[in-house]
Amino acid sequence: MIKASGTLAEKILSDKSGGQAGAGDIVIAQVDLVFVQDTTGPLTVRQFQAAGFKRPVSSIKAALFLDHAAPSPNRELADDHSFLRGFARQTGCFLFDVGDGVCHQIVAESLARPGDLILGTDSHTVTAGGLGAFACGMGSTDGAIALGLGKTWLRVPESISVRLSGRFPVGVYAKDLIIYLIGRIGADGATYRALEFGGDTVSVMSVPERLTVSNMAVEAGAKVGLFPADEMTRDYLAAQGRVSDYRPLSPDQSAIYEDTIEINVTELEPMVSKPHTVDNTAPAGELRGTEIQQVVIGTCTNGRLDDLAVAANIMQGKRRCSRTRLVVAPASRGVLQAAVAAGYIQTLLEAGAVILPPGCGPCLGLHQGVLGAGENCLTTANRNFKGRMGNPDAFIYLGSPATAAATALRGEIADPREFL
Amino acid sequence: MITGCAFKFGSGISTDQIIPGRFAYLRSNLPELAKHAMEDADPTFVSRVKEGDFIVAGSNFGLGSSREHAPLVIKMAGVRAVLAKSVARIFFRNAINLGLPVLLCDTDSINEGDQLEIDLQEGTIRDITNDRRLTFAKIPGIMLQILNEGGLLPYLSKYGDFRLPSVR
């Protein structure tokens, strides 16, 4: 049980640093989990070795993920994979190999616990905030030192309270909420802050929905995006056979927030981020006529079972527009298996989708769906920066799985409510 | 005291512009990777930058990925410090860990090609070309210690552990 008081961020970091910490304090905190992936991991291991460490300290869980370029598209990355597999063998780190899935999804499914301090050498480590973990992306050197020492230094962030009320309308999802929020506060609107989500709506948001919101907290510059741990969290962990990992976590009534943002989700509509920044937002309906050559459904933001279900329901018995490619990448092996069992994969295949192995797929522009010059893509991923999907002369739009499915059917950006 | 030439960039320069994900296959070949520094923001940057120069940017520099390769290639290209109105959290921390100073200041008056003289200890920037002086925000104590040791690895090799500054 966490005894400290304050915001979620203050409570967790107080617990991990053994004292009462407040916003602005610098603390040295014990870390529960450190993980790396295949594009940042090799540098992490080299820095770990350069610092003189032999194996990760026994007080932490350490995990390596081969997900960003999986299976490897070229020999250089194959060598990086071999290097990480060798390190896992030597040290006994958990290794999640090609096909197991995206690090953030597996962390949520198997490793993250409410109240944990988690460091990952990937900026979307914030995803696990959906489970009430203080999960923070860092670089390779910070990851290496945390692996070796089992701790890191952190500045306790000021928190912004995001109060959610109302119910999501049909066709509007957690992704639309976070795109709306980033559009409202800007790509640096929460820099160095914790975004803490609360309010009546949260108690009916599933953990997968929360993970989507936390995942994109970093796109507003936030250090973490935190949800309380409640009955929904307990149910999610119980469904994975991990109910013993549950502990309730909520901010104190007296917690001090730097700012409060109120959002009535009933008033939201399907939202899209336009090129080349995530905060360049517009309702999907206003972008009718924007032709899209590739639609991607997947990634650590929206590659979960619920996301594939939403897309499959919209595409059931229909076929993608012949001018629009449809690429689907389940977030993990477990998601893929469940989606096969539920018939979603069959539906998507019949709709003309290409199914990629579980992993990051085309999100970062390495392989499996690099865009051509002048092409437009609508993806359920979290970033639309220039060059992100492998070509600085292409254009990336972000939207929900429902918006993506509707867009694939029409060949241009579509409001999914027209298909429901 | 460090002196060099300013390379001016706008706001919102992401890690994908600093070192695009499509070059991830070069991340274990750092000299080759560094040849692509800033490529999607300015393809001519690497051919023009000289040892000791500065990147001068608008707000939210380095947003996006945790890839430490972003500040690493900037440093390897010869850049001695990054000046920006604001900078993304992870980039800031990564740069300090590598011993690359990131100085938060009002960069509007600095133009491309200006000669700058920076005194890290005094906290001042002198734009020699337009004869202006600027100050930059104080670097937080523990980050300054890490920077002063040349980065996180040298810091830990000296102290063996994290040490919080006595005055916060």
Coordinates of C-alpha atoms in Angstrom, one line a residue:
Chain A
M1 CA 0.0 0.0 0.0
I2 CA 1.3 3.4 -0.9
K3 CA 1.1 5.7 2.1
A4 CA 2.4 9.0 0.7
S5 CA 0.1 11.8 -0.2
G6 CA -0.5 14.0 -3.2
T7 CA -1.0 13.5 -6.9
L8 CA -0.5 10.1 -8.4
A9 CA 3.0 11.1 -9.6
E10 CA 3.9 12.3 -6.1
K11 CA 2.6 9.2 -4.4
I12 CA 4.4 6.8 -6.6
L13 CA 7.7 8.6 -6.6
S14 CA 7.5 9.1 -2.8
D15 CA 7.0 5.4 -2.4
K16 CA 9.9 4.6 -4.7
S17 CA 12.3 7.1 -3.1
G18 CA 11.4 6.4 0.5
G19 CA 10.1 9.8 1.6
Q20 CA 7.4 12.3 1.0
A21 CA 8.3 13.9 -2.4
G22 CA 6.5 16.9 -3.9
A23 CA 6.4 18.4 -7.3
G24 CA 9.8 20.0 -8.2
D25 CA 11.8 17.8 -5.9
I26 CA 14.6 15.7 -7.3
V27 CA 14.6 12.2 -6.0
I28 CA 16.6 9.0 -6.4
A29 CA 14.0 6.3 -7.0
Q30 CA 14.1 2.5 -7.0
V31 CA 13.1 1.1 -10.4
D32 CA 10.9 -2.0 -10.8
L33 CA 11.3 -2.7 -14.5
V34 CA 13.8 -1.6 -17.2
F35 CA 13.3 -2.5 -20.8
V36 CA 14.9 -1.8 -24.1
Q37 CA 13.9 -2.6 -27.7
D38 CA 15.9 -3.4 -30.8
T39 CA 16.6 0.1 -32.0
T40 CA 17.7 1.6 -28.7
G41 CA 18.8 -1.6 -27.0
P42 CA 22.2 -2.1 -28.6
L43 CA 23.4 1.3 -27.5
T44 CA 21.9 0.6 -24.0
V45 CA 23.9 -2.6 -23.7
R46 CA 27.1 -0.9 -24.9
Q47 CA 26.7 1.9 -22.4
F48 CA 25.9 -0.7 -19.7
Q49 CA 29.1 -2.5 -20.5
A50 CA 31.1 0.8 -20.8
A51 CA 29.9 1.6 -17.3
G52 CA 31.5 -1.6 -16.1
F53 CA 28.3 -3.6 -15.3
K54 CA 28.1 -7.3 -16.0
R55 CA 24.5 -8.1 -15.4
P56 CA 21.4 -6.2 -14.4
V57 CA 21.0 -5.7 -10.7
S58 CA 18.8 -8.4 -9.1
S59 CA 16.3 -5.9 -7.6
I60 CA 14.7 -5.2 -11.0
K61 CA 13.0 -7.0 -13.8
A62 CA 15.0 -6.5 -17.1
A63 CA 13.5 -7.2 -20.5
L64 CA 14.6 -7.0 -24.1
F65 CA 12.2 -6.7 -27.0
L66 CA 12.8 -7.4 -30.6
D67 CA 9.8 -5.5 -32.0
H68 CA 10.8 -2.5 -34.0
A69 CA 12.3 -4.3 -37.0
A70 CA 10.8 -7.8 -36.6
P71 CA 11.5 -9.9 -38.5
S72 CA 14.7 -8.1 -39.4
P73 CA 14.7 -6.3 -42.8
N74 CA 18.4 -6.2 -43.3
R75 CA 21.7 -7.6 -42.0
E76 CA 22.6 -4.6 -39.9
L77 CA 19.5 -5.0 -37.8
A78 CA 19.8 -8.8 -37.8
D79 CA 23.3 -8.3 -36.2
D80 CA 21.7 -6.0 -33.6
H81 CA 19.1 -8.7 -32.9
S82 CA 21.9 -11.3 -32.5
F83 CA 23.7 -8.9 -30.1
L84 CA 20.7 -8.5 -27.9
R85 CA 19.9 -12.2 -27.9
G86 CA 23.5 -12.9 -26.8
F87 CA 23.2 -10.3 -24.0
A88 CA 19.9 -12.0 -22.9
R89 CA 21.6 -15.4 -22.8
Q90 CA 24.6 -14.1 -20.8
T91 CA 22.5 -12.2 -18.3
G92 CA 19.2 -14.0 -18.0
C93 CA 17.2 -10.9 -19.0
F94 CA 13.7 -11.6 -20.3
L95 CA 13.8 -11.8 -24.1
F96 CA 10.7 -11.2 -26.2
D97 CA 11.8 -12.2 -29.7
V98 CA 10.5 -11.6 -33.2
G99 CA 6.7 -12.1 -33.4
D100 CA 6.0 -11.7 -29.7
G101 CA 4.8 -8.2 -30.2
V102 CA 5.3 -4.5 -29.2
C103 CA 7.2 -3.9 -26.0
H104 CA 4.5 -1.6 -24.5
Q105 CA 1.7 -4.1 -25.2
I106 CA 3.6 -6.9 -23.6
V107 CA 4.6 -4.7 -20.6
A108 CA 0.9 -4.0 -20.1
E109 CA -0.1 -7.6 -20.6
S110 CA 2.5 -9.2 -18.5
L111 CA 4.9 -7.0 -16.5
A112 CA 3.5 -3.6 -15.4
R113 CA 1.8 -3.3 -12.0
P114 CA 0.0 -0.3 -10.5
G115 CA 2.5 1.8 -8.5
D116 CA 5.5 0.5 -10.4
L117 CA 8.3 2.7 -11.6
I118 CA 9.1 1.6 -15.1
L119 CA 11.8 2.9 -17.4
G120 CA 12.0 2.0 -21.0
T121 CA 14.3 3.2 -23.7
D122 CA 11.3 4.1 -25.9
S123 CA 9.3 7.3 -25.5
H124 CA 6.0 5.4 -25.5
T125 CA 6.9 3.7 -22.3
V126 CA 4.3 6.1 -20.9
T127 CA 1.7 3.6 -22.1
A128 CA 1.8 1.7 -18.8
G129 CA 0.5 4.8 -17.1
G130 CA -2.9 3.4 -18.1
L131 CA -2.3 0.7 -15.4
G132 CA -1.3 3.3 -12.8
A133 CA 2.5 2.8 -13.3
F134 CA 4.9 5.7 -13.3
A135 CA 6.3 4.7 -16.7
C136 CA 8.7 7.0 -18.3
G137 CA 10.7 6.9 -21.6
M138 CA 14.4 7.6 -21.4
G139 CA 17.5 7.3 -23.5
S140 CA 19.9 4.4 -23.7
T141 CA 22.4 5.7 -21.1
D142 CA 19.7 6.3 -18.5
G143 CA 18.4 2.8 -19.3
A144 CA 21.8 1.3 -19.0
I145 CA 22.5 2.9 -15.6
A146 CA 19.1 1.9 -14.3
L147 CA 19.8 -1.7 -15.4
G148 CA 23.0 -1.6 -13.5
L149 CA 22.1 0.3 -10.3
G150 CA 18.3 -0.5 -10.1
K151 CA 17.6 3.2 -9.6
T152 CA 17.5 6.6 -11.4
W153 CA 17.1 10.2 -10.5
L154 CA 13.9 11.9 -11.3
R155 CA 12.4 15.3 -10.9
V156 CA 8.9 14.9 -9.5
P157 CA 6.7 16.5 -12.1
E158 CA 4.0 19.0 -11.6
S159 CA 0.7 17.4 -12.5
I160 CA -2.1 18.6 -14.8
S161 CA -5.5 17.1 -13.9
V162 CA -7.6 16.1 -16.8
R163 CA -11.2 15.7 -15.6
L164 CA -13.4 13.6 -17.9
S165 CA -17.2 13.6 -17.7
G166 CA -19.9 12.2 -19.9
R167 CA -20.0 9.1 -22.1
F168 CA -18.3 8.5 -25.4
P169 CA -20.8 8.8 -28.2
V170 CA -21.1 6.0 -30.7
G171 CA -18.1 6.1 -33.1
V172 CA -15.9 8.2 -30.8
Y173 CA -13.1 6.5 -28.9
A174 CA -10.2 7.1 -26.5
K175 CA -8.0 7.9 -29.5
D176 CA -10.3 10.8 -30.4
L177 CA -10.1 12.0 -26.8
I178 CA -6.3 12.1 -26.7
I179 CA -6.0 13.7 -30.2
Y180 CA -8.5 16.3 -29.1
L181 CA -6.6 17.0 -25.9
I182 CA -3.2 17.3 -27.7
G183 CA -4.8 19.7 -30.2
R184 CA -6.2 21.8 -27.3
I185 CA -3.0 22.1 -25.3
G186 CA -0.4 21.7 -28.0
A187 CA 2.6 19.4 -28.6
D188 CA 4.5 21.1 -25.7
G189 CA 1.4 21.8 -23.6
A190 CA 2.4 19.3 -20.9
T191 CA 6.2 19.4 -21.2
Y192 CA 7.8 18.0 -18.0
R193 CA 4.4 17.5 -16.5
A194 CA 2.4 14.5 -15.5
L195 CA -1.0 14.3 -17.1
E196 CA -3.4 12.7 -14.6
F197 CA -6.7 11.5 -15.8
G198 CA -9.7 11.5 -13.5
G199 CA -13.5 12.1 -13.3
D200 CA -16.6 10.0 -13.7
T201 CA -15.8 8.8 -17.2
V202 CA -12.6 7.2 -16.1
S203 CA -14.4 4.6 -14.0
V204 CA -16.1 3.2 -17.2
M205 CA -13.0 3.4 -19.4
S206 CA -11.4 0.0 -20.0
V207 CA -7.7 -0.5 -19.5
P208 CA -7.0 -0.8 -23.3
E209 CA -8.7 2.6 -23.7
R210 CA -6.6 4.0 -20.9
L211 CA -3.5 2.6 -22.5
T212 CA -4.3 4.4 -25.7
V213 CA -4.6 7.7 -23.9
S214 CA -1.5 7.3 -21.8
N215 CA 0.5 6.1 -24.8
M216 CA 0.1 9.6 -26.5
A217 CA 0.7 11.7 -23.3
V218 CA 4.2 12.1 -24.6
E219 CA 2.9 13.7 -27.7
A220 CA 1.9 16.7 -25.5
G221 CA 5.4 16.6 -24.0
A222 CA 4.3 14.8 -20.8
K223 CA 6.7 12.8 -18.7
V224 CA 3.9 10.4 -17.8
G225 CA 0.2 10.0 -18.5
L226 CA -1.4 8.4 -15.4
F227 CA -4.7 6.7 -14.6
P228 CA -5.8 5.6 -11.2
A229 CA -5.8 1.9 -10.4
D230 CA -9.3 0.8 -9.7
E231 CA -11.8 -2.0 -10.3
M232 CA -11.2 -1.8 -14.1
T233 CA -7.5 -2.2 -13.5
R234 CA -8.2 -5.2 -11.2
D235 CA -10.4 -6.8 -13.8
Y236 CA -7.8 -6.4 -16.5
L237 CA -5.1 -7.9 -14.3
A238 CA -7.4 -10.7 -13.2
A239 CA -8.1 -11.5 -16.9
Q240 CA -4.4 -12.1 -17.3
G241 CA -4.1 -14.2 -14.3
R242 CA -2.3 -11.5 -12.4
V243 CA -4.8 -10.3 -9.9
S244 CA -2.1 -10.5 -7.2
D245 CA -0.3 -7.6 -9.0
Y246 CA -3.3 -5.3 -8.3
R247 CA -3.3 -2.6 -5.7
P248 CA -5.6 0.3 -5.7
L249 CA -4.1 3.7 -6.4
S250 CA -5.7 7.1 -6.5
P251 CA -4.7 10.7 -5.9
D252 CA -5.6 12.4 -2.6
Q253 CA -8.5 14.8 -2.4
S254 CA -6.0 17.4 -1.2
A255 CA -3.6 16.8 -4.1
I256 CA -2.3 20.0 -5.7
Y257 CA -2.5 20.3 -9.4
E258 CA -0.8 22.9 -11.5
D259 CA -3.8 23.1 -13.8
T260 CA -7.2 21.4 -14.4
I261 CA -8.6 20.6 -17.8
E262 CA -12.3 19.7 -18.1
I263 CA -13.5 17.6 -21.0
N264 CA -17.0 16.4 -21.5
V265 CA -16.4 13.4 -23.8
T266 CA -20.1 13.4 -24.9
E267 CA -19.3 16.5 -27.0
L268 CA -16.3 14.9 -28.8
E269 CA -16.3 13.7 -32.4
P270 CA -13.9 11.6 -34.4
M271 CA -10.6 13.5 -34.6
V272 CA -7.6 13.4 -36.9
S273 CA -4.1 14.8 -36.5
K274 CA -2.9 16.3 -39.8
P275 CA 0.7 16.4 -41.1
H276 CA 3.2 17.0 -39.7
T277 CA 2.4 17.6 -36.1
V278 CA 0.2 15.7 -33.7
D279 CA -1.4 18.9 -32.4
N280 CA -2.5 19.9 -35.9
T281 CA -6.0 18.5 -35.4
A282 CA -9.4 18.6 -37.1
P283 CA -12.6 16.6 -36.9
A284 CA -12.4 13.7 -39.4
G285 CA -15.6 14.9 -41.1
E286 CA -13.9 18.2 -42.1
L287 CA -11.2 16.3 -44.0
R288 CA -13.5 14.5 -46.5
G289 CA -12.0 14.5 -49.9
T290 CA -8.4 13.9 -48.6
E291 CA -7.3 10.8 -50.6
I292 CA -5.4 8.2 -48.6
Q293 CA -3.1 5.7 -50.3
Q294 CA -2.4 3.6 -47.2
V295 CA -4.2 2.9 -44.0
V296 CA -2.4 1.3 -41.0
I297 CA -4.2 -0.3 -38.1
G298 CA -1.9 -1.4 -35.3
T299 CA 1.0 -0.1 -33.2
C300 CA 1.4 0.4 -29.4
T301 CA -1.4 3.0 -29.6
N302 CA -4.2 1.0 -31.2
G303 CA -3.1 -2.5 -32.1
R304 CA -5.1 -4.2 -29.3
L305 CA -8.0 -6.7 -29.7
D306 CA -10.6 -4.1 -29.1
D307 CA -9.1 -2.0 -31.9
L308 CA -9.2 -4.9 -34.3
A309 CA -12.7 -5.6 -33.3
V310 CA -13.9 -2.1 -34.0
A311 CA -12.2 -2.1 -37.5
A312 CA -13.5 -5.6 -38.3
N313 CA -17.1 -4.6 -37.4
I314 CA -17.0 -1.7 -39.7
M315 CA -15.4 -3.7 -42.6
Q316 CA -17.5 -6.8 -42.1
G317 CA -18.7 -7.9 -45.6
K318 CA -17.1 -4.9 -47.3
R319 CA -13.9 -4.3 -49.2
R320 CA -11.3 -1.6 -49.0
C321 CA -11.2 1.0 -51.8
S322 CA -9.0 -0.4 -54.6
R323 CA -6.7 2.7 -54.5
T324 CA -6.0 2.3 -50.7
R325 CA -3.7 -0.3 -49.2
L326 CA -4.8 -1.6 -45.8
V327 CA -2.0 -2.8 -43.4
V328 CA -2.9 -4.4 -40.1
A329 CA -0.3 -5.1 -37.4
P330 CA -1.6 -6.7 -34.2
A331 CA 0.2 -5.4 -31.1
S332 CA 1.2 -8.8 -29.7
R333 CA 1.0 -12.6 -30.3
G334 CA -1.8 -12.8 -27.8
V335 CA -3.7 -10.1 -29.6
L336 CA -3.2 -11.9 -33.0
Q337 CA -4.3 -15.3 -31.5
A338 CA -7.4 -13.8 -30.0
A339 CA -8.2 -11.9 -33.2
V340 CA -7.9 -15.1 -35.2
A341 CA -10.2 -16.9 -32.7
A342 CA -12.8 -14.1 -32.8
G343 CA -12.8 -14.0 -36.7
Y344 CA -11.5 -10.4 -36.9
I345 CA -8.5 -11.4 -38.9
Q346 CA -10.6 -13.4 -41.4
T347 CA -12.9 -10.3 -41.8
L348 CA -10.0 -8.0 -42.3
L349 CA -8.3 -10.4 -44.8
E350 CA -11.6 -10.6 -46.8
A351 CA -11.7 -6.8 -46.7
G352 CA -8.4 -6.7 -48.5
A353 CA -6.0 -6.2 -45.6
V354 CA -2.4 -7.4 -45.4
I355 CA -1.7 -8.8 -42.0
L356 CA 1.8 -8.1 -40.6
P357 CA 3.5 -10.1 -37.8
P358 CA 2.9 -8.6 -34.3
G359 CA 5.3 -5.7 -33.8
C360 CA 5.8 -2.0 -34.6
G361 CA 5.4 -2.5 -38.3
P362 CA 5.5 0.6 -40.5
C363 CA 5.2 3.1 -37.6
L364 CA 8.8 4.3 -37.5
G365 CA 9.6 4.0 -41.2
L366 CA 12.0 1.0 -41.1
H367 CA 10.0 -1.5 -43.1
Q368 CA 6.6 -3.1 -43.8
G369 CA 4.8 -0.1 -45.3
V370 CA 7.3 2.7 -46.1
L371 CA 5.4 5.5 -47.9
G372 CA 6.1 6.7 -51.4
A373 CA 6.8 10.4 -52.2
G374 CA 3.6 12.4 -52.2
E375 CA 1.5 9.6 -50.6
N376 CA -1.0 10.1 -47.8
C377 CA -1.3 7.6 -45.0
L378 CA -3.9 7.4 -42.2
T379 CA -2.6 5.4 -39.3
T380 CA -3.7 4.5 -35.8
A381 CA -0.2 5.2 -34.6
N382 CA 0.9 8.1 -32.4
R383 CA 3.2 10.2 -34.5
N384 CA 2.9 12.0 -37.8
F385 CA 6.2 13.8 -37.9
K386 CA 7.8 14.6 -41.3
G387 CA 9.8 11.5 -42.3
R388 CA 8.3 9.3 -39.6
M389 CA 7.1 6.5 -41.9
G390 CA 10.3 6.4 -43.9
N391 CA 9.8 9.2 -46.4
P392 CA 10.0 13.0 -45.6
D393 CA 8.0 13.7 -48.8
A394 CA 5.0 11.7 -47.5
F395 CA 2.0 12.9 -45.4
I396 CA 0.8 11.1 -42.2
Y397 CA -2.7 11.5 -40.6
L398 CA -3.6 9.9 -37.3
G399 CA -7.0 8.6 -36.3
S400 CA -8.9 5.9 -34.4
P401 CA -9.3 2.3 -35.7
A402 CA -12.8 3.2 -36.6
T403 CA -11.7 6.2 -38.6
A404 CA -9.0 4.1 -40.2
A405 CA -11.5 1.4 -41.2
A406 CA -14.0 3.9 -42.6
T407 CA -11.1 5.6 -44.5
A408 CA -9.9 2.3 -46.0
L409 CA -13.4 1.6 -47.3
R410 CA -13.9 5.1 -48.9
G411 CA -10.3 5.7 -50.1
E412 CA -10.4 9.2 -48.5
I413 CA -10.6 10.4 -44.9
A414 CA -14.1 9.5 -43.6
D415 CA -16.1 10.0 -40.4
P416 CA -16.7 6.5 -39.1
R417 CA -20.1 7.4 -37.8
E418 CA -21.4 7.1 -41.3
F419 CA -20.6 3.4 -41.2
L420 CA -22.1 2.5 -37.9
Chain B
M1 CA 34.2 29.8 -23.1
I2 CA 33.2 28.3 -26.4
T3 CA 32.8 30.1 -29.7
G4 CA 31.3 29.1 -33.0
C5 CA 28.8 29.7 -35.7
A6 CA 24.9 29.5 -35.3
F7 CA 22.8 27.1 -37.5
K8 CA 19.3 28.3 -37.1
F9 CA 16.2 26.0 -37.1
G10 CA 12.5 26.6 -36.5
S11 CA 10.2 25.2 -33.8
G12 CA 9.1 21.6 -33.4
I13 CA 12.2 19.9 -34.8
S14 CA 11.5 16.2 -34.0
T15 CA 13.9 13.4 -33.5
D16 CA 12.6 12.1 -36.8
Q17 CA 14.1 15.2 -38.5
I18 CA 17.3 15.0 -36.4
I19 CA 18.0 11.3 -37.2
P20 CA 15.2 9.6 -39.1
G21 CA 13.9 6.1 -38.1
R22 CA 14.8 4.9 -41.6
F23 CA 18.4 5.0 -40.6
A24 CA 17.9 2.8 -37.6
Y25 CA 19.9 0.1 -39.4
L26 CA 23.0 2.4 -38.9
R27 CA 22.6 2.8 -35.2
S28 CA 25.4 0.4 -34.4
N29 CA 27.6 2.3 -36.9
L30 CA 27.7 5.7 -35.3
P31 CA 30.2 7.4 -37.7
E32 CA 28.0 6.5 -40.6
L33 CA 24.8 7.5 -38.8
A34 CA 26.3 10.9 -37.9
K35 CA 26.6 11.7 -41.7
H36 CA 22.7 12.0 -41.6
A37 CA 22.5 14.4 -38.6
M38 CA 19.6 16.9 -39.1
E39 CA 19.0 15.5 -42.6
D40 CA 15.2 15.9 -42.7
A41 CA 15.4 19.4 -41.3
D42 CA 18.3 20.6 -43.5
P43 CA 20.0 18.1 -45.9
T44 CA 23.0 20.5 -46.2
F45 CA 23.7 20.7 -42.5
V46 CA 26.3 18.0 -42.2
S47 CA 28.3 19.3 -45.1
R48 CA 28.3 22.9 -43.7
V49 CA 28.7 22.4 -39.9
K50 CA 32.1 22.7 -38.4
E51 CA 33.5 21.5 -35.1
G52 CA 32.5 24.0 -32.4
D53 CA 29.3 25.3 -34.0
F54 CA 25.9 25.6 -32.4
I55 CA 22.3 24.6 -33.2
V56 CA 19.9 27.4 -32.5
A57 CA 16.3 26.5 -32.6
G58 CA 12.8 27.7 -31.7
S59 CA 10.6 25.9 -29.2
N60 CA 10.1 22.2 -28.4
F61 CA 13.4 21.1 -30.0
G62 CA 13.9 17.3 -30.0
L63 CA 10.3 16.2 -29.5
G64 CA 9.5 12.6 -30.2
S65 CA 11.6 9.5 -29.8
S66 CA 13.7 8.5 -26.8
R67 CA 16.5 7.7 -29.3
E68 CA 19.7 9.0 -27.7
H69 CA 21.2 8.8 -31.2
A70 CA 19.6 12.2 -31.8
P71 CA 21.8 14.2 -29.5
L72 CA 24.6 11.8 -30.2
V73 CA 24.8 12.5 -34.0
I74 CA 24.5 16.2 -33.3
K75 CA 27.5 16.0 -31.0
M76 CA 29.4 13.8 -33.4
A77 CA 28.7 16.3 -36.3
G78 CA 30.7 18.8 -34.2
V79 CA 28.0 20.8 -32.5
R80 CA 29.1 22.1 -29.1
A81 CA 25.8 23.2 -27.7
V82 CA 22.1 23.4 -28.6
L83 CA 20.3 26.7 -27.9
A84 CA 16.5 26.6 -28.0
K85 CA 13.5 28.4 -26.6
S86 CA 12.3 25.1 -25.1
V87 CA 13.3 21.5 -25.5
A88 CA 11.5 18.2 -25.2
R89 CA 12.1 16.4 -21.9
I90 CA 13.8 13.2 -23.1
F91 CA 16.0 15.0 -25.6
F92 CA 17.2 17.4 -22.9
R93 CA 18.1 14.6 -20.5
N94 CA 19.8 12.5 -23.2
A95 CA 21.9 15.5 -24.3
I96 CA 23.1 16.2 -20.8
N97 CA 23.9 12.5 -20.3
L98 CA 26.2 12.7 -23.4
G99 CA 27.8 16.0 -22.2
L100 CA 26.1 18.1 -24.8
P101 CA 24.9 21.4 -23.3
V102 CA 21.3 22.4 -24.0
L103 CA 20.7 26.1 -23.2
L104 CA 17.2 27.5 -22.9
C105 CA 17.0 31.1 -24.0
D106 CA 15.2 33.5 -26.3
T107 CA 16.8 32.6 -29.6
D108 CA 14.8 35.1 -31.8
S109 CA 17.6 37.6 -32.1
I110 CA 20.1 35.1 -33.2
N111 CA 20.4 34.7 -37.0
E112 CA 21.8 31.9 -39.1
G113 CA 25.6 32.3 -39.4
D114 CA 26.0 34.6 -36.3
Q115 CA 29.2 34.1 -34.3
L116 CA 28.4 33.2 -30.7
E117 CA 30.5 33.1 -27.6
I118 CA 29.1 31.1 -24.7
D119 CA 30.2 31.1 -21.1
L120 CA 28.6 28.1 -19.5
Q121 CA 29.8 29.0 -16.0
E122 CA 28.6 32.6 -16.2
G123 CA 25.4 31.6 -18.0
T124 CA 25.8 34.1 -20.8
I125 CA 25.7 34.0 -24.6
R126 CA 27.3 36.8 -26.6
D127 CA 26.2 37.2 -30.2
I128 CA 29.4 38.7 -31.6
T129 CA 27.8 39.4 -35.0
N130 CA 25.0 41.6 -33.8
D131 CA 26.6 42.6 -30.5
R132 CA 23.9 41.3 -28.2
R133 CA 24.0 39.5 -24.9
L134 CA 21.6 36.8 -23.8
T135 CA 21.3 34.8 -20.7
F136 CA 20.1 31.2 -20.5
A137 CA 18.0 29.4 -17.9
K138 CA 19.9 27.8 -15.0
I139 CA 20.5 24.1 -15.7
P140 CA 19.1 22.1 -12.7
G141 CA 21.7 21.1 -10.2
I142 CA 22.1 17.4 -10.8
M143 CA 22.1 17.9 -14.6
L144 CA 24.8 20.6 -14.2
Q145 CA 26.9 18.1 -12.2
I146 CA 26.5 15.5 -14.9
L147 CA 27.3 18.0 -17.6
N148 CA 30.3 19.3 -15.8
E149 CA 31.7 15.7 -15.6
G150 CA 31.2 15.4 -19.4
G151 CA 28.1 13.1 -19.2
L152 CA 26.5 10.4 -17.1
L153 CA 29.1 7.7 -17.6
P154 CA 32.1 9.9 -16.5
Y155 CA 29.9 11.2 -13.6
L156 CA 29.2 7.7 -12.4
S157 CA 32.7 6.6 -12.8
K158 CA 33.7 9.5 -10.5
Y159 CA 31.0 9.2 -7.9
G160 CA 29.9 5.6 -8.3
D161 CA 26.3 6.5 -7.6
F162 CA 23.8 9.4 -8.1
R163 CA 24.4 12.2 -5.7
L164 CA 21.9 14.9 -5.1
P165 CA 23.2 18.4 -4.9
S166 CA 23.0 19.7 -1.3
V167 CA 21.0 22.7 -2.3
R168 CA 18.0 22.0 -4.4

